[in-house]
Structure formats: C-alpha cells, structure tokens
CSV table of C-alpha atoms in Angstrom, one decimal:
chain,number,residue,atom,x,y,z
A,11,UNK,CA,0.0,0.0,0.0
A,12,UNK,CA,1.6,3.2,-1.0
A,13,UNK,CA,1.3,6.2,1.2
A,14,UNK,CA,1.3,10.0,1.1
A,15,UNK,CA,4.1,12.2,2.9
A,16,UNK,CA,2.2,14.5,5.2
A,17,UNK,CA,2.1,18.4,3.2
A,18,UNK,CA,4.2,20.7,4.8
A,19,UNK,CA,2.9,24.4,5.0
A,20,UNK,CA,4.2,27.2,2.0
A,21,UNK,CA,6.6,29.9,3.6
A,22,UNK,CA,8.1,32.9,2.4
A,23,UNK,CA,11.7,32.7,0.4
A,24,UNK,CA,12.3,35.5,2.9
A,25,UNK,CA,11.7,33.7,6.4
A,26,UNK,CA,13.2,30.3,5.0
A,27,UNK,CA,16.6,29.9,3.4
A,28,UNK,CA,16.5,27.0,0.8
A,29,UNK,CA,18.9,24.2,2.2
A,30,UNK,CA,22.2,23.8,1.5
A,31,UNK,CA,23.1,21.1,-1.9
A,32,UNK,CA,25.1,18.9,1.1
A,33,UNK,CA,22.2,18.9,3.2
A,34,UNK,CA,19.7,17.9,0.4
A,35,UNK,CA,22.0,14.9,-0.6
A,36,UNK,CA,21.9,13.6,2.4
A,37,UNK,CA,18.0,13.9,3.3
A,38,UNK,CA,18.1,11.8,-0.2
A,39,UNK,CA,20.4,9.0,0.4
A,40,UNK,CA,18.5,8.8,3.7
A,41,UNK,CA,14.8,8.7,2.1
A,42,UNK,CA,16.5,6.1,0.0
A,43,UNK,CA,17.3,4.2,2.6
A,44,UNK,CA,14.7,4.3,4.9
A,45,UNK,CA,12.0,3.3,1.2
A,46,UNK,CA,14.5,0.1,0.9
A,47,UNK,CA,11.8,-2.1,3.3
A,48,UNK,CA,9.2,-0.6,1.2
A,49,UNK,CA,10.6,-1.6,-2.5
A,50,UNK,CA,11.6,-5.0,-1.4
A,51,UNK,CA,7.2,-5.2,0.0
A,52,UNK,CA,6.2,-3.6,-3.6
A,53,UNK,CA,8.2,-6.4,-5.3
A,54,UNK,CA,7.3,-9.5,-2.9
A,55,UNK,CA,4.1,-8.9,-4.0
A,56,UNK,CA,5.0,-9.2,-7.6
A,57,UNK,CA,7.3,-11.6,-7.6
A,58,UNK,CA,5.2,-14.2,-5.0
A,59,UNK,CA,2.9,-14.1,-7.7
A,60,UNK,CA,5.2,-14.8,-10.7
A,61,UNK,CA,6.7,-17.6,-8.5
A,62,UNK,CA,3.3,-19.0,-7.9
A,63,UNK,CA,2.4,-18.8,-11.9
A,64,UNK,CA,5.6,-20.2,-12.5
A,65,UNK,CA,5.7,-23.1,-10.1
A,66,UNK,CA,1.4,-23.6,-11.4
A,67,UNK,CA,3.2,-23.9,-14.9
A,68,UNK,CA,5.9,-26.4,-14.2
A,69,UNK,CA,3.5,-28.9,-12.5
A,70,UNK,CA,0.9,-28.3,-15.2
A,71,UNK,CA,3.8,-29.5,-17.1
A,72,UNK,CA,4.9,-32.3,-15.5
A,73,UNK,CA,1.3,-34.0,-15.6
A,74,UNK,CA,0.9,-33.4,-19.0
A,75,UNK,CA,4.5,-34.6,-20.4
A,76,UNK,CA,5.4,-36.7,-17.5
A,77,UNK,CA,9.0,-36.1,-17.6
A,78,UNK,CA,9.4,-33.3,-14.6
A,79,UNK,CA,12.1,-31.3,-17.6
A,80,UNK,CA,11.8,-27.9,-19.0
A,81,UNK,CA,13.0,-27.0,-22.4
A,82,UNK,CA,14.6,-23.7,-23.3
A,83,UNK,CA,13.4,-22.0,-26.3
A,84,UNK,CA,14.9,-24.0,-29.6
A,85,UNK,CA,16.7,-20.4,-30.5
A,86,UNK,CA,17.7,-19.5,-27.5
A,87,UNK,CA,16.5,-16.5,-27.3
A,88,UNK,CA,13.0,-14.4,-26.4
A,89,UNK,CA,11.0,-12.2,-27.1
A,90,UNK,CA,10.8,-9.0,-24.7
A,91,UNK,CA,9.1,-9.7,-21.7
A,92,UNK,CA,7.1,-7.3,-19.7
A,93,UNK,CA,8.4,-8.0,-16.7
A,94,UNK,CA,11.7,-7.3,-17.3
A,95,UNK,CA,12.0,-3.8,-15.4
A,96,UNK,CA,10.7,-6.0,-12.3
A,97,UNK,CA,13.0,-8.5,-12.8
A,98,UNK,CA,16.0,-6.1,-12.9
A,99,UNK,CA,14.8,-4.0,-9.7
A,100,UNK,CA,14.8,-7.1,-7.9
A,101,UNK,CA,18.0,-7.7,-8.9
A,102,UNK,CA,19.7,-5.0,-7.9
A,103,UNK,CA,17.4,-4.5,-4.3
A,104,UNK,CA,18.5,-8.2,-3.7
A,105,UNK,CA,21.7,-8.7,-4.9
A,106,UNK,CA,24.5,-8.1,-2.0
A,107,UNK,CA,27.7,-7.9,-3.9
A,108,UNK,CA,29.7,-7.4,-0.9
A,109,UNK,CA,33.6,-7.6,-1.3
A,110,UNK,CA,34.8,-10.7,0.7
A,111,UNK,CA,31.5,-12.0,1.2
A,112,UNK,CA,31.9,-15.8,2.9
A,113,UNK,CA,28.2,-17.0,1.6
A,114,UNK,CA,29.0,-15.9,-2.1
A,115,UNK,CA,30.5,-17.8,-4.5
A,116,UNK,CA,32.0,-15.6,-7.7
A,117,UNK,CA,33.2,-12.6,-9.2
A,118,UNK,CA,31.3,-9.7,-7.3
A,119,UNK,CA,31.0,-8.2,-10.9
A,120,UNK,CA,29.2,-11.2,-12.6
A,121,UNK,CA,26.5,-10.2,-15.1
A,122,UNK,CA,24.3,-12.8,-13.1
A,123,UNK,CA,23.6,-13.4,-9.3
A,124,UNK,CA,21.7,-16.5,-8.3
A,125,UNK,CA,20.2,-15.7,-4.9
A,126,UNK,CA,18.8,-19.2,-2.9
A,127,UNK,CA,16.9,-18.9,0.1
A,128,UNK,CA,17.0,-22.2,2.2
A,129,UNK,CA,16.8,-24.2,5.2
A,130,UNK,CA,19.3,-26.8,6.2
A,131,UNK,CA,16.4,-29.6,7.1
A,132,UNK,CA,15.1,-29.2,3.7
A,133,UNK,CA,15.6,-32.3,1.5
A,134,UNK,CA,14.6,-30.5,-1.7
A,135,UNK,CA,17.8,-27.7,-0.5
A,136,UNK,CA,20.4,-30.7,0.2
A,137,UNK,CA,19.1,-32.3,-3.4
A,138,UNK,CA,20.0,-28.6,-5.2
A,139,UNK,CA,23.4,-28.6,-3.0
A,140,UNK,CA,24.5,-32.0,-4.0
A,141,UNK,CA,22.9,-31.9,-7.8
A,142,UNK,CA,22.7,-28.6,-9.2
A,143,UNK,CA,25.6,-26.5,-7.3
A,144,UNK,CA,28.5,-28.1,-8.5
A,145,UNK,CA,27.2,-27.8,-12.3
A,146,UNK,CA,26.3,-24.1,-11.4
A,147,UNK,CA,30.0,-23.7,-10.6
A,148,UNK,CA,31.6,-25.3,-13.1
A,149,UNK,CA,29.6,-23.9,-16.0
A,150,UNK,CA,28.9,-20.6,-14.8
A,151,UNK,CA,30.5,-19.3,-11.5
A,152,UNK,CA,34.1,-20.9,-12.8
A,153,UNK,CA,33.6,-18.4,-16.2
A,154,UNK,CA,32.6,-15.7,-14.4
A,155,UNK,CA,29.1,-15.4,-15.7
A,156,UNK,CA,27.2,-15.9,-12.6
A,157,UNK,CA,27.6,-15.4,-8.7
A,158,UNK,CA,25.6,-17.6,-6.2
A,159,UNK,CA,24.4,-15.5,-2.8
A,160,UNK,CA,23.2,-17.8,-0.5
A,161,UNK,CA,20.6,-16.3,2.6
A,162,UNK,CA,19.7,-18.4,5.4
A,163,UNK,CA,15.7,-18.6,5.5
A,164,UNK,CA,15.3,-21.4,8.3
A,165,UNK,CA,11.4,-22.1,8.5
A,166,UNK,CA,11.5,-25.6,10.6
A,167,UNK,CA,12.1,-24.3,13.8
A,168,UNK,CA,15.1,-23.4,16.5
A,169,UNK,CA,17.3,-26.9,14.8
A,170,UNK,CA,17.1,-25.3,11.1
A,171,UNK,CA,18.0,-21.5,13.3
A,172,UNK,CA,20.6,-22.9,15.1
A,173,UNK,CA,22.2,-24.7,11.9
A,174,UNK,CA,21.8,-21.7,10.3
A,175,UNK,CA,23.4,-19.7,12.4
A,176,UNK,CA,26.4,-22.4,12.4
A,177,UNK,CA,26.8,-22.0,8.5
A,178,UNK,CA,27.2,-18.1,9.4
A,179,UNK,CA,29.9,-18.9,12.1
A,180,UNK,CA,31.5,-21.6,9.8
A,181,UNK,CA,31.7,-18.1,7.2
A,182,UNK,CA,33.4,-16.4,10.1
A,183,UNK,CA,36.5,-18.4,9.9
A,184,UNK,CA,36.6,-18.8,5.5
A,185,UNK,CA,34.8,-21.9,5.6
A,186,UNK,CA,31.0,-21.7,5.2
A,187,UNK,CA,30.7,-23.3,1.8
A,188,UNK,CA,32.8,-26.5,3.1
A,189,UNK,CA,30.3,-26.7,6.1
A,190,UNK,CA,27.6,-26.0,3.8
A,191,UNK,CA,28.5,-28.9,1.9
A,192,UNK,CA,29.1,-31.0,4.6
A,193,UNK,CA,25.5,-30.5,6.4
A,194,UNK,CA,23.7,-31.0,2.9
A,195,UNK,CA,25.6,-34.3,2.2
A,196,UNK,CA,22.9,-36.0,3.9
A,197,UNK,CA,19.1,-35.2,5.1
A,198,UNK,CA,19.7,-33.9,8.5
A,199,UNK,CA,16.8,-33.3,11.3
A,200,UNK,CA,16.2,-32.6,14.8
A,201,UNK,CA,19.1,-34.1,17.0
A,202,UNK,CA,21.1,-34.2,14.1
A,203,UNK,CA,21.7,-30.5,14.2
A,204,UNK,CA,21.9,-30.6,17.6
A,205,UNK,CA,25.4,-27.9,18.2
A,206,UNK,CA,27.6,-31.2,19.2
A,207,UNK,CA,26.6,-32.5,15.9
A,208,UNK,CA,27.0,-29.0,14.3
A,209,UNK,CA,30.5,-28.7,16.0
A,210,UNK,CA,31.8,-31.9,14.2
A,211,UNK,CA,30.5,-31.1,10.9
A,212,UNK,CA,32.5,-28.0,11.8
A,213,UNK,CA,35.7,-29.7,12.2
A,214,UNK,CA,35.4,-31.5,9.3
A,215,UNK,CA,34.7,-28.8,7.2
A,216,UNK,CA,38.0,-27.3,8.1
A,217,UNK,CA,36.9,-24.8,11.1
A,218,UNK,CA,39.8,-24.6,13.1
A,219,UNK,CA,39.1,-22.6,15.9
A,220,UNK,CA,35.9,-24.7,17.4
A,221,UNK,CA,36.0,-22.3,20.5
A,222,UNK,CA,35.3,-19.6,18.5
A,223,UNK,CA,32.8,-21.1,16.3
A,224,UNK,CA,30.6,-22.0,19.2
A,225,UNK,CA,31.3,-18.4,20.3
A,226,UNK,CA,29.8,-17.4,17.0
A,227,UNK,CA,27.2,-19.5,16.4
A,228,UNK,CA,25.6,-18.3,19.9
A,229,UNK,CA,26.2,-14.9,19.6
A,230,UNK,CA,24.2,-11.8,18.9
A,231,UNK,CA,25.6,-11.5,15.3
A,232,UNK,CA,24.6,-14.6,14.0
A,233,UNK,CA,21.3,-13.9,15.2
A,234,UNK,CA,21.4,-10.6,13.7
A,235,UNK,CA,22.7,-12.1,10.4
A,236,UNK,CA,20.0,-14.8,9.7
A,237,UNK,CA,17.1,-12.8,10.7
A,238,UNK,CA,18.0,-10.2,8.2
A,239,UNK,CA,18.3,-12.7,5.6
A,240,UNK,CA,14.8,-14.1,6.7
A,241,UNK,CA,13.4,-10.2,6.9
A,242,UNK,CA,14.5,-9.9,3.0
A,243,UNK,CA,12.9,-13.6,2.1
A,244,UNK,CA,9.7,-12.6,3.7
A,245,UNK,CA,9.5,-9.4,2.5
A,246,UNK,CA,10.0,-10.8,-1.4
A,247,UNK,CA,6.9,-13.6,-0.8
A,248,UNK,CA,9.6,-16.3,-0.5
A,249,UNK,CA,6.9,-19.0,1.2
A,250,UNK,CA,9.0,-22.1,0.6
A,251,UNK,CA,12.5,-23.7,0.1
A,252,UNK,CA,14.6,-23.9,-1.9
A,253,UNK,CA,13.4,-20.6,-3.5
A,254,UNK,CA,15.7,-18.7,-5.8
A,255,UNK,CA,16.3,-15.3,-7.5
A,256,UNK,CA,18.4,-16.2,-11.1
A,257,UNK,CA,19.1,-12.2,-11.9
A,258,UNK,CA,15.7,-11.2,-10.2
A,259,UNK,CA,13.6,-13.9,-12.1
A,260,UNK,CA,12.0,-16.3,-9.6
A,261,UNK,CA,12.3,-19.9,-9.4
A,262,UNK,CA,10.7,-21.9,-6.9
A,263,UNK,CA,11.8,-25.7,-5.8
A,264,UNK,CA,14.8,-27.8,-6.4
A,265,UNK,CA,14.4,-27.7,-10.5
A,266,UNK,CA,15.9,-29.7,-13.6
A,267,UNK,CA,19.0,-27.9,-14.7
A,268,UNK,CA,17.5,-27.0,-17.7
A,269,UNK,CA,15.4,-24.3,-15.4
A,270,UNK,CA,19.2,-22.9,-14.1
A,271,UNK,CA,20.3,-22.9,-17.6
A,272,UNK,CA,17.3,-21.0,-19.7
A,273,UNK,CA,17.2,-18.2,-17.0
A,274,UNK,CA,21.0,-17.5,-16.6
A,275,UNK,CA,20.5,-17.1,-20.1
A,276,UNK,CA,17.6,-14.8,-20.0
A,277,UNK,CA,19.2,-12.6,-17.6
A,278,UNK,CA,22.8,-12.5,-18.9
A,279,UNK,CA,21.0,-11.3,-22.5
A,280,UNK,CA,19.1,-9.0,-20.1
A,281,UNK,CA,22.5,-7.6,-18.6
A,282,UNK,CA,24.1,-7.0,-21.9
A,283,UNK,CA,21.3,-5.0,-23.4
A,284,UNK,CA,21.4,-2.9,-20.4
A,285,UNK,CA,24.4,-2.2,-20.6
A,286,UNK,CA,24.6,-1.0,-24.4
C-alpha cells in the first residue's frame, strides 16, 4: 500500500533559506534508505505471484509430459518480456555484492547473481546442493558469468535456526561453503543439528578454531545475520525452500538444470542489453 508524505505548509523565500546542496543529498540518500523495506514489499508482491504462476506452470507440465524437464526455447532467445523492469529492480534490491563475502560464490561483478533462500532440514535444499551446485560452478561461477548469494531462511524451527546460524559462524572463519557442503551431504533433522553435531561437521569442514565457532554460532551477530536474511525472504513472498532469484527472475523448488540454464541465459542477454 503506497502512502502519502504528510504536506508541509508554504513559507516565504524570505523567512526560509533553501537548504544547502550537502544537506539535500543527504536527506536523499537517507529517504533512500529508509523506502528500501518498502521496495523490497512492492516487489514481494509481484514476484510471489510470478513464482506461484511459474511453479502452477511447471506442474501443469509435469502432468501433461510426464518427464518433470523444462526446455529452453529452440533459439535460445525471447522475445521482450514485460516484466523485465521487475526483474532487474529485484535484482539490484536483492543482490549483496559485498567484497569478501563468505556465503558468495564468484566474481562480485558477474552479469548474473543467483540468490537461494534455504533451510538446512530441507531435502529438496540438500538435493539442489548436491545436484545442481556443482554444475552451477563449473559452468557458470568458474567463467565468471554468474555469482551464487546464499541467505539463510530457516522455517522448521530453532534446529534449522541454530544450523543456520552455524553455517554463518563456519563463514566467520573462511569456511562456510565446506560446512555448507558437509550438512547437505545428507538429510539432516532434529538431533542431528543438535550444536555437538554441528561442531563436528564444523571440524570436518575445516573450522579450526571450534572455541570460537561456538562463540559465533551463539552470539548476537549470528542472530542478527539470519534474521536479516529471513526479513528480506519474507518481504520478497519467498513461502517455501529452496526458492531462488536467477538475476531477479523467480524460481521456486529444487528444479531440472535446464530451469538454471534457460534463466541464466535470460538474464545475462538482459544484462548485456542494459548495458549498451
């Protein structure tokens, strides 16, 4: 729902100086960031939607073909979609880009980020992890056409928060995509994330300080960390994992590569046109 900015009343040029071009810079980087929240509700809406379309049209198409596969266009190419301008503000409100980022994967200049939201008790998360990812990297991260941003979205309760928050203390020390790895190697649940259980995936994932993992992983930052991932999940519709952002384009659910390959596509063309 948009709303109005409350008028303010007329006064004379005489009893009101006009503000300095310093000062109104910074009352607009600060409306900026303060209408961030705002944008990222204006697209959820838009996007749940186009997720929900998009995940009505894949099962529409899996009953009628049978195979579960989606083709890409036999060119290759599309024609100019209308929701283009959506895709490409969701891009760029979503996309972190953060030098030294530990949950990224890829140049921080890539012409595509893929954004996944996920929980570490998902099975349909660990199946995109153990299928999908390393394909991802090695045709696309490795060649510097796409980045991979992972948020932590945990929706099954304090053992998906709490391995959540590990992943983000595993990141701490350079090694979140090894303990990433290592809890989506198998379908882990309850007990099995218990911290112990998180500590020795830990030092098999190369953590080396375990004191100050478990520091980490109970601390205030951690906390802090996930729950702003979450905040921007919620705020885009994400209902479900794995969901994903493949430059700003939804995709909902552990799909065929084919899925990956046709939107990486569509939004590196995407990319390229904007920048001629």
């Amino acid at each position: 729902m948009s709303t109005k900015s409350p008028k303010t009343p007329a006064t004379s040029k005489a009893s009101k100086a006009a503000p300095s071009s310093k000062a109104a810079k910074s009352s607009r980087a600060t409306a900026r960031t303060a209408s961030l929240p705002r944008r990222l509700a204006a697209l959820g809406a838009v996007l749940a939607l186009v997720v929900a379309v998009v995940a009505v049209g894949m099962a529409i198409g899996k009953s009628g073909s049978g195979s579960g596969t989606r083709k890409p266009s036999a060119s290759g190419t599309s024609s100019a979609d209308p929701m283009e301008g959506m895709y490409a503000q969701a891009e760029r409100a979503t996309s972190r880009r953060q030098d030294g980022d530990p949950l990224a994967l890829g140049r921080k200049d890539a012409p595509v980020v893929l954004v996944e939201y996920a929980d570490y008790q998902c099975s349909y998360c660990g199946k995109f992890t153990r299928d999908s990812q390393p394909e991802l990297v090695r045709k696309y991260v490795d060649e510097g056409v796409l980045r991979i941003e992972f948020r932590n979205f945990p929706i099954f309760g304090k053992d998906s928060e709490r391995a959540a928050r590990a992943s983000w203390a595993a990141g701490q020390q350079g090694k979140f995509w090894q303990f990433h790895d290592e809890v989506y190697a198998k379908l882990r649940k309850g007990d099995a994330l218990a911290e112990d259980k998180l500590v020795d995936m830990a030092g098999k994932a190369g953590v080396s300080d375990i004191d100050r993992f478990r520091s980490d992983l109970n601390g205030s930052a951690s906390e802090e960390a996930v729950k702003k991932d979450q905040k921007e999940g919620y705020n885009l519709g994400v209902a479900s994992t794995p969901s994903f952002l493949v430059g700003g384009r939804p995709i909902a659910g552990a799909q065929p590569m084919a899925a990956f390959d046709e939107a990486i596509a569509q939004a590196a063309r995407a990319a390229h046109e904007r920048k001629k």
